Amino acid sequence: MDGGAEGSQQPHLILAHKLFLLTHTDVQDIEKVQLKSEVLDSIKSDGMAPLYETLTASSVLELDQSLLDSMRATNEEELKKLDEKIADAEENLGESEVREAHLAKALYFVRISDKEKALEQLKLTEGKTVAVGQKMDLVFYTLQLAFFYMDFDLVSKSIDKAKKLFEEGGDWERKNRLKVYEGLYCMSTRNFKKAASLFLDSISTFTTYEIFPYETFIFYTVLTSIITLDRVSLKQKVVDAPEILTVLGKIPFLSEFLNSLYECQYKAFFSAFAGMAEQIKFDRYLNPHFRFYMREVRTVVYSQFLESYKSVTVDAMANAFGVSVDFIDQELSRFIAAGKLHCKIDKVAGVLETNRPDAKNALYQATIKQGDFLLNRIQKLSRVIDL
């Protein structure tokens, strides 16, 4: 994944997104024809024989044996040249040049998408690397490879490895980059709270253009923050954040989605919500959590609406959201049954009564419980002393 210029996304990760869309059931066939053509062009230009074999075996692409043979021959020829450079460096040059020659071979395996050999060669290169910064760069190459294959076990191990390296030293720029990689990992594994925290920490120091553009980063930051931050934090860290405000309008529906929620404009929110749903569905990292995320957002917005009332009619709520009474009735019944909302529906009167837990009351109950526990321990202790 050495093809990304400064400030641009790695071509491999652009290709990964196209492959995701190519196998997505909701993408139109006419779009898939174009996607297939673009994927094939990328594979040909980088001579990605191993990936081509995988995709033809799973019937994503049709097998062209002469193309495969030609790419294999190119791979063998290139690897022969790289091996010659390694041999030359080992015989005639210093340790630094030997390391560079090994790294070049590792990055070639990455380029042609030979995952196992790339990891093997990166490990070999690591053995010839002394500087912490260069070792960190090898971890970033591994992370990019892992995100291409959505290998979250490898992502997790690589993040742990990077954190251990930082104990030896390492610069702030690389540390800040790692936060974004870890945020993407957390979001991809449904730890939205930690993802939001890591993304928000990285807003003013973002430089990880190799994994996604800044607009995508802001998209992820807003989405994860909405379902994990309270209103005060959301206002302070997201709604009023200058870095977010500068790009918010460039992302379809995002400004309406965020601001209508904060300003309690529920009809506008539901309208923007429908547009956002499409973007979430077609995002390769968020797609597996599509249903979960949509449910969490609705929990946030319904809870926010109900917090303003001790009781409210179902009619009034349906009207506020611009939906039918039946829709709200079904939604609330489902959310109440799942323990997501603290209210009950009086079907006869068509009224919602909130019974949200009072924080003081909860604290009082916890104190009583702890007090009872302490008394029991004292009684047991006194019996032991009496004996």
PDB file of N, CA and C in Angstrom, residues 4 6 13 23 60 160 170 192 202 229 256 265 278 290 301 360:
ATOM      1  N   GLY A   4      -0.137   5.579  -2.230  1.00  0.00           N
ATOM      2  CA  GLY A   4      -0.861   6.808  -1.907  1.00  0.00           C
ATOM      3  C   GLY A   4       0.073   7.986  -1.748  1.00  0.00           C
ATOM      4  N   GLU A   6       1.037  11.905  -0.637  1.00  0.00           N
ATOM      5  CA  GLU A   6       0.704  12.638   0.592  1.00  0.00           C
ATOM      6  C   GLU A   6      -0.663  13.307   0.431  1.00  0.00           C
ATOM      7  N   LEU A  13      -7.084   0.766  -0.629  1.00  0.00           N
ATOM      8  CA  LEU A  13      -8.294   0.918   0.184  1.00  0.00           C
ATOM      9  C   LEU A  13      -9.455   1.461  -0.649  1.00  0.00           C
ATOM     10  N   THR A  23     -20.005  -6.537  -4.354  1.00  0.00           N
ATOM     11  CA  THR A  23     -20.676  -7.717  -3.782  1.00  0.00           C
ATOM     12  C   THR A  23     -21.891  -7.331  -2.936  1.00  0.00           C
ATOM     13  N   VAL A  60     -16.469 -13.451  -8.327  1.00  0.00           N
ATOM     14  CA  VAL A  60     -16.685 -11.990  -8.351  1.00  0.00           C
ATOM     15  C   VAL A  60     -16.262 -11.479  -9.726  1.00  0.00           C
ATOM     16  N   ASP A 160      -1.800  -3.146  19.420  1.00  0.00           N
ATOM     17  CA  ASP A 160      -1.109  -3.472  20.684  1.00  0.00           C
ATOM     18  C   ASP A 160       0.410  -3.364  20.523  1.00  0.00           C
ATOM     19  N   GLY A 170       9.108   7.198  20.123  1.00  0.00           N
ATOM     20  CA  GLY A 170       8.136   7.480  19.072  1.00  0.00           C
ATOM     21  C   GLY A 170       7.666   8.921  19.124  1.00  0.00           C
ATOM     22  N   PHE A 192     -18.470   2.062  19.664  1.00  0.00           N
ATOM     23  CA  PHE A 192     -18.671   3.420  19.168  1.00  0.00           C
ATOM     24  C   PHE A 192     -18.218   4.488  20.171  1.00  0.00           C
ATOM     25  N   SER A 202      -8.488  13.465  17.720  1.00  0.00           N
ATOM     26  CA  SER A 202      -7.625  13.582  16.536  1.00  0.00           C
ATOM     27  C   SER A 202      -8.063  14.659  15.553  1.00  0.00           C
ATOM     28  N   LEU A 229     -22.428  10.635  23.029  1.00  0.00           N
ATOM     29  CA  LEU A 229     -22.215  11.817  23.870  1.00  0.00           C
ATOM     30  C   LEU A 229     -23.528  12.372  24.405  1.00  0.00           C
ATOM     31  N   GLU A 256     -27.789  18.544   8.552  1.00  0.00           N
ATOM     32  CA  GLU A 256     -29.197  18.457   8.987  1.00  0.00           C
ATOM     33  C   GLU A 256     -29.364  17.385  10.059  1.00  0.00           C
ATOM     34  N   GLN A 265     -35.528  19.446  16.130  1.00  0.00           N
ATOM     35  CA  GLN A 265     -36.381  19.557  14.927  1.00  0.00           C
ATOM     36  C   GLN A 265     -36.578  18.136  14.382  1.00  0.00           C
ATOM     37  N   GLU A 278     -28.625   5.585   3.791  1.00  0.00           N
ATOM     38  CA  GLU A 278     -28.027   5.103   2.538  1.00  0.00           C
ATOM     39  C   GLU A 278     -26.502   5.120   2.626  1.00  0.00           C
ATOM     40  N   PHE A 290     -25.192  -1.752  10.547  1.00  0.00           N
ATOM     41  CA  PHE A 290     -26.256  -0.874  10.044  1.00  0.00           C
ATOM     42  C   PHE A 290     -27.503  -0.901  10.931  1.00  0.00           C
ATOM     43  N   VAL A 301     -32.902   9.723  19.886  1.00  0.00           N
ATOM     44  CA  VAL A 301     -33.853  10.773  19.515  1.00  0.00           C
ATOM     45  C   VAL A 301     -35.193  10.625  20.247  1.00  0.00           C
ATOM     46  N   LYS A 360     -31.165  10.538  41.609  1.00  0.00           N
ATOM     47  CA  LYS A 360     -31.055  10.603  43.082  1.00  0.00           C
ATOM     48  C   LYS A 360     -31.619   9.334  43.712  1.00  0.00           C
TER      49      LYS A 360
END
